[in-house]
């Protein structure tokens, strides 16, 4: 199956976890990938793995919370690949704390990396997408958008992604641009492993407890998010826009 032949995809935060799995999935189906992460060195492992399997990819270092850096990076991507068709706003971080002791700096950082980054990348990307009257934007929300103890900053950012998505779908739809989001539950990645470590649990035990709370009785894998992102970025979802799709094993 080659749903993305001749398509250029930018995936942010693609050095590891869900971003790396998404980069691999899109590349396997024919897309050339701009692998964006905090440094080009971090992104290079994903690029090497894609090219080793015969795919096409390049690494870019960019802090996606910095508008100027995003502009410069996208200019470079377009210079290297000619254009872009697909943007996956995946980069994200957590700085969990109960609200009463959450430092303002952690609020600001989480909003900047999880939400403002999507504003930055989507706004810069739409300059190119509207011109060619074709584009797909898929952003990472989270089940935490519905509320999660210790994640006021992250929940607010991920709920913001849903509002941004619904609005961009309205504004960019006339330019043949589909804008959607996915909202994963517990996915086994370095992010959730770090959360486990922070609360003094090992990753396996942390996952076991999350699995118990999940109707499918297991946690998700990055590839199970990547396949849904790929669906939303493909023509299989050509009449889907403005939606947030939960990927959480049936949990409410
Ligand atoms: P991860 O921590 O494993 O990977 C995130 C990547 O983003 C890292 O490579 C990191 O270097 C990069 N990154 C961080 N800040 C950046 C910045 N300012 N600029 C560029 N790159 C940056 O995380 P993950 O679990 O793979 O999560 C990916 C996305 O999915 C995030 O948006 C996360 O909030 C979301 N998500 C994850 C889960 C989960 O359970 N893992 C659930 C719901 C949503």
Coordinates of N, CA and C and ligand atoms in Angstrom, one line a residue, residues 12-19 36-38 42 62-65 89-93 113-114 140-143 154 158 183-192, ligand 1:
X12 N 6.9 16.5 13.7 CA 7.7 17.1 14.8 C 7.8 16.1 16.0
X13 N 8.9 16.3 16.7 CA 9.1 15.4 17.9 C 9.3 14.0 17.4
X14 N 9.9 13.8 16.3 CA 10.0 12.4 15.7 C 11.2 11.6 16.0
X15 N 12.0 12.1 17.0 CA 13.2 11.3 17.4 C 12.8 10.0 18.1
X16 N 11.7 9.9 18.7 CA 11.3 8.8 19.5 C 9.8 8.7 19.6
X17 N 9.4 7.6 20.3 CA 7.9 7.5 20.7 C 7.0 7.5 19.5
X18 N 5.9 8.2 19.7 CA 4.8 8.3 18.7 C 5.2 9.0 17.4
X19 N 6.0 10.0 17.6 CA 6.5 10.8 16.4 C 7.4 9.9 15.5
X36 N 11.7 16.2 12.4 CA 12.0 17.4 13.2 C 12.1 17.0 14.7
X37 N 13.2 17.4 15.4 CA 13.2 17.3 16.8 C 14.1 18.4 17.4
X38 N 14.4 18.4 18.7 CA 15.1 19.5 19.3 C 16.4 19.7 18.7
X42 N 19.5 14.4 17.4 CA 18.4 13.5 18.0 C 17.5 12.9 16.9
X62 N 15.0 21.7 15.6 CA 14.1 22.9 15.7 C 13.3 22.8 17.0
X63 N 13.4 23.9 17.8 CA 12.5 24.0 19.0 C 11.2 24.5 18.4
X64 N 10.2 23.7 18.4 CA 8.9 24.1 17.7 C 8.1 25.1 18.5
X65 N 8.5 25.4 19.7 CA 7.9 26.5 20.5 C 8.4 27.9 20.1
X89 N 1.7 17.6 14.0 CA 2.1 18.3 15.2 C 2.2 17.4 16.4
X90 N 3.3 16.8 16.6 CA 3.5 15.7 17.6 C 4.3 16.1 18.8
X91 N 5.3 17.0 18.6 CA 6.2 17.3 19.8 C 5.4 17.7 21.0
X92 N 5.8 17.1 22.1 CA 5.1 17.4 23.4 C 5.9 17.1 24.6
X93 N 5.6 17.7 25.7 CA 6.3 17.4 27.0 C 5.2 17.4 28.1
X113 N 5.2 24.3 24.4 CA 5.6 23.1 23.6 C 4.5 22.3 23.0
X114 N 3.4 22.2 23.8 CA 2.3 21.4 23.3 C 1.2 22.1 22.5
X140 N -1.5 16.2 17.9 CA -1.6 15.3 19.0 C -2.3 16.0 20.2
X141 N -3.5 15.6 20.4 CA -4.2 16.0 21.7 C -3.9 14.9 22.7
X142 N -4.8 14.7 23.6 CA -4.6 13.6 24.6 C -5.9 13.4 25.3
X143 N -6.1 12.1 25.8 CA -7.2 11.9 26.6 C -7.2 12.8 27.8
X154 N -0.9 20.5 31.0 CA -1.0 19.5 29.9 C -2.4 19.4 29.4
X158 N -3.8 20.3 25.7 CA -4.3 19.3 24.8 C -5.8 19.6 24.5
X183 N -6.4 11.8 20.0 CA -6.2 12.0 21.5 C -6.0 10.6 22.1
X184 N -4.7 10.2 22.2 CA -4.3 8.9 22.7 C -4.5 8.9 24.3
X185 N -4.8 7.6 24.7 CA -4.7 7.4 26.2 C -3.3 7.0 26.5
X186 N -3.2 6.0 27.3 CA -1.8 5.6 27.8 C -1.1 4.8 26.7
X187 N 0.0 5.4 26.1 CA 0.8 4.8 25.1 C 2.2 4.5 25.7
X188 N 2.7 3.3 25.5 CA 4.1 3.0 26.0 C 5.1 3.7 25.2
X189 N 5.7 4.8 25.8 CA 6.7 5.6 25.1 C 7.7 6.0 26.2
X190 N 8.8 6.7 25.7 CA 9.7 7.3 26.7 C 9.0 8.3 27.6
X191 N 7.9 9.0 27.1 CA 7.2 9.9 27.9 C 6.5 9.3 29.1
X192 N 5.8 8.2 28.8 CA 5.1 7.5 30.0 C 6.1 6.7 30.9
Ligands
LIG1 P1 8.2 11.4 23.9 O1 8.6 12.2 25.0 O2 8.5 10.0 23.8 O3 8.6 12.1 22.5 C1 8.4 13.5 22.3 C2 9.5 14.0 21.4 O4 9.2 15.4 21.2 C3 10.9 13.9 21.9 O5 11.7 13.3 20.8 C4 11.3 15.3 22.2 O6 12.7 15.5 22.0 C5 10.5 16.1 21.2 N1 10.3 17.5 21.7 C6 10.1 17.9 22.9 N2 10.0 19.2 23.0 C7 10.3 19.7 21.7 C8 10.4 20.9 21.1 N3 10.2 22.1 21.8 N4 10.7 21.0 19.8 C9 10.9 19.9 19.0 N5 10.8 18.7 19.6 C10 10.5 18.5 20.9 O7 6.6 11.6 23.8 P2 5.4 10.6 23.1 O8 4.9 9.8 24.2 O9 5.9 9.9 21.9 O10 4.4 11.7 22.8 C11 4.2 12.3 21.5 C12 3.0 13.2 21.5 O11 1.8 12.4 21.9 C13 3.1 14.3 22.5 O12 2.4 15.5 22.0 C14 2.3 13.8 23.7 O13 1.8 14.8 24.5 C15 1.2 13.0 23.0 N6 0.6 12.0 23.8 C16 1.3 11.0 24.3 C17 0.6 10.0 25.1 C18 1.4 8.9 25.7 O14 0.8 8.1 26.5 N7 2.6 8.6 25.4 C19 -0.7 10.1 25.3 C20 -1.4 11.2 24.7 C21 -0.8 12.1 24.0

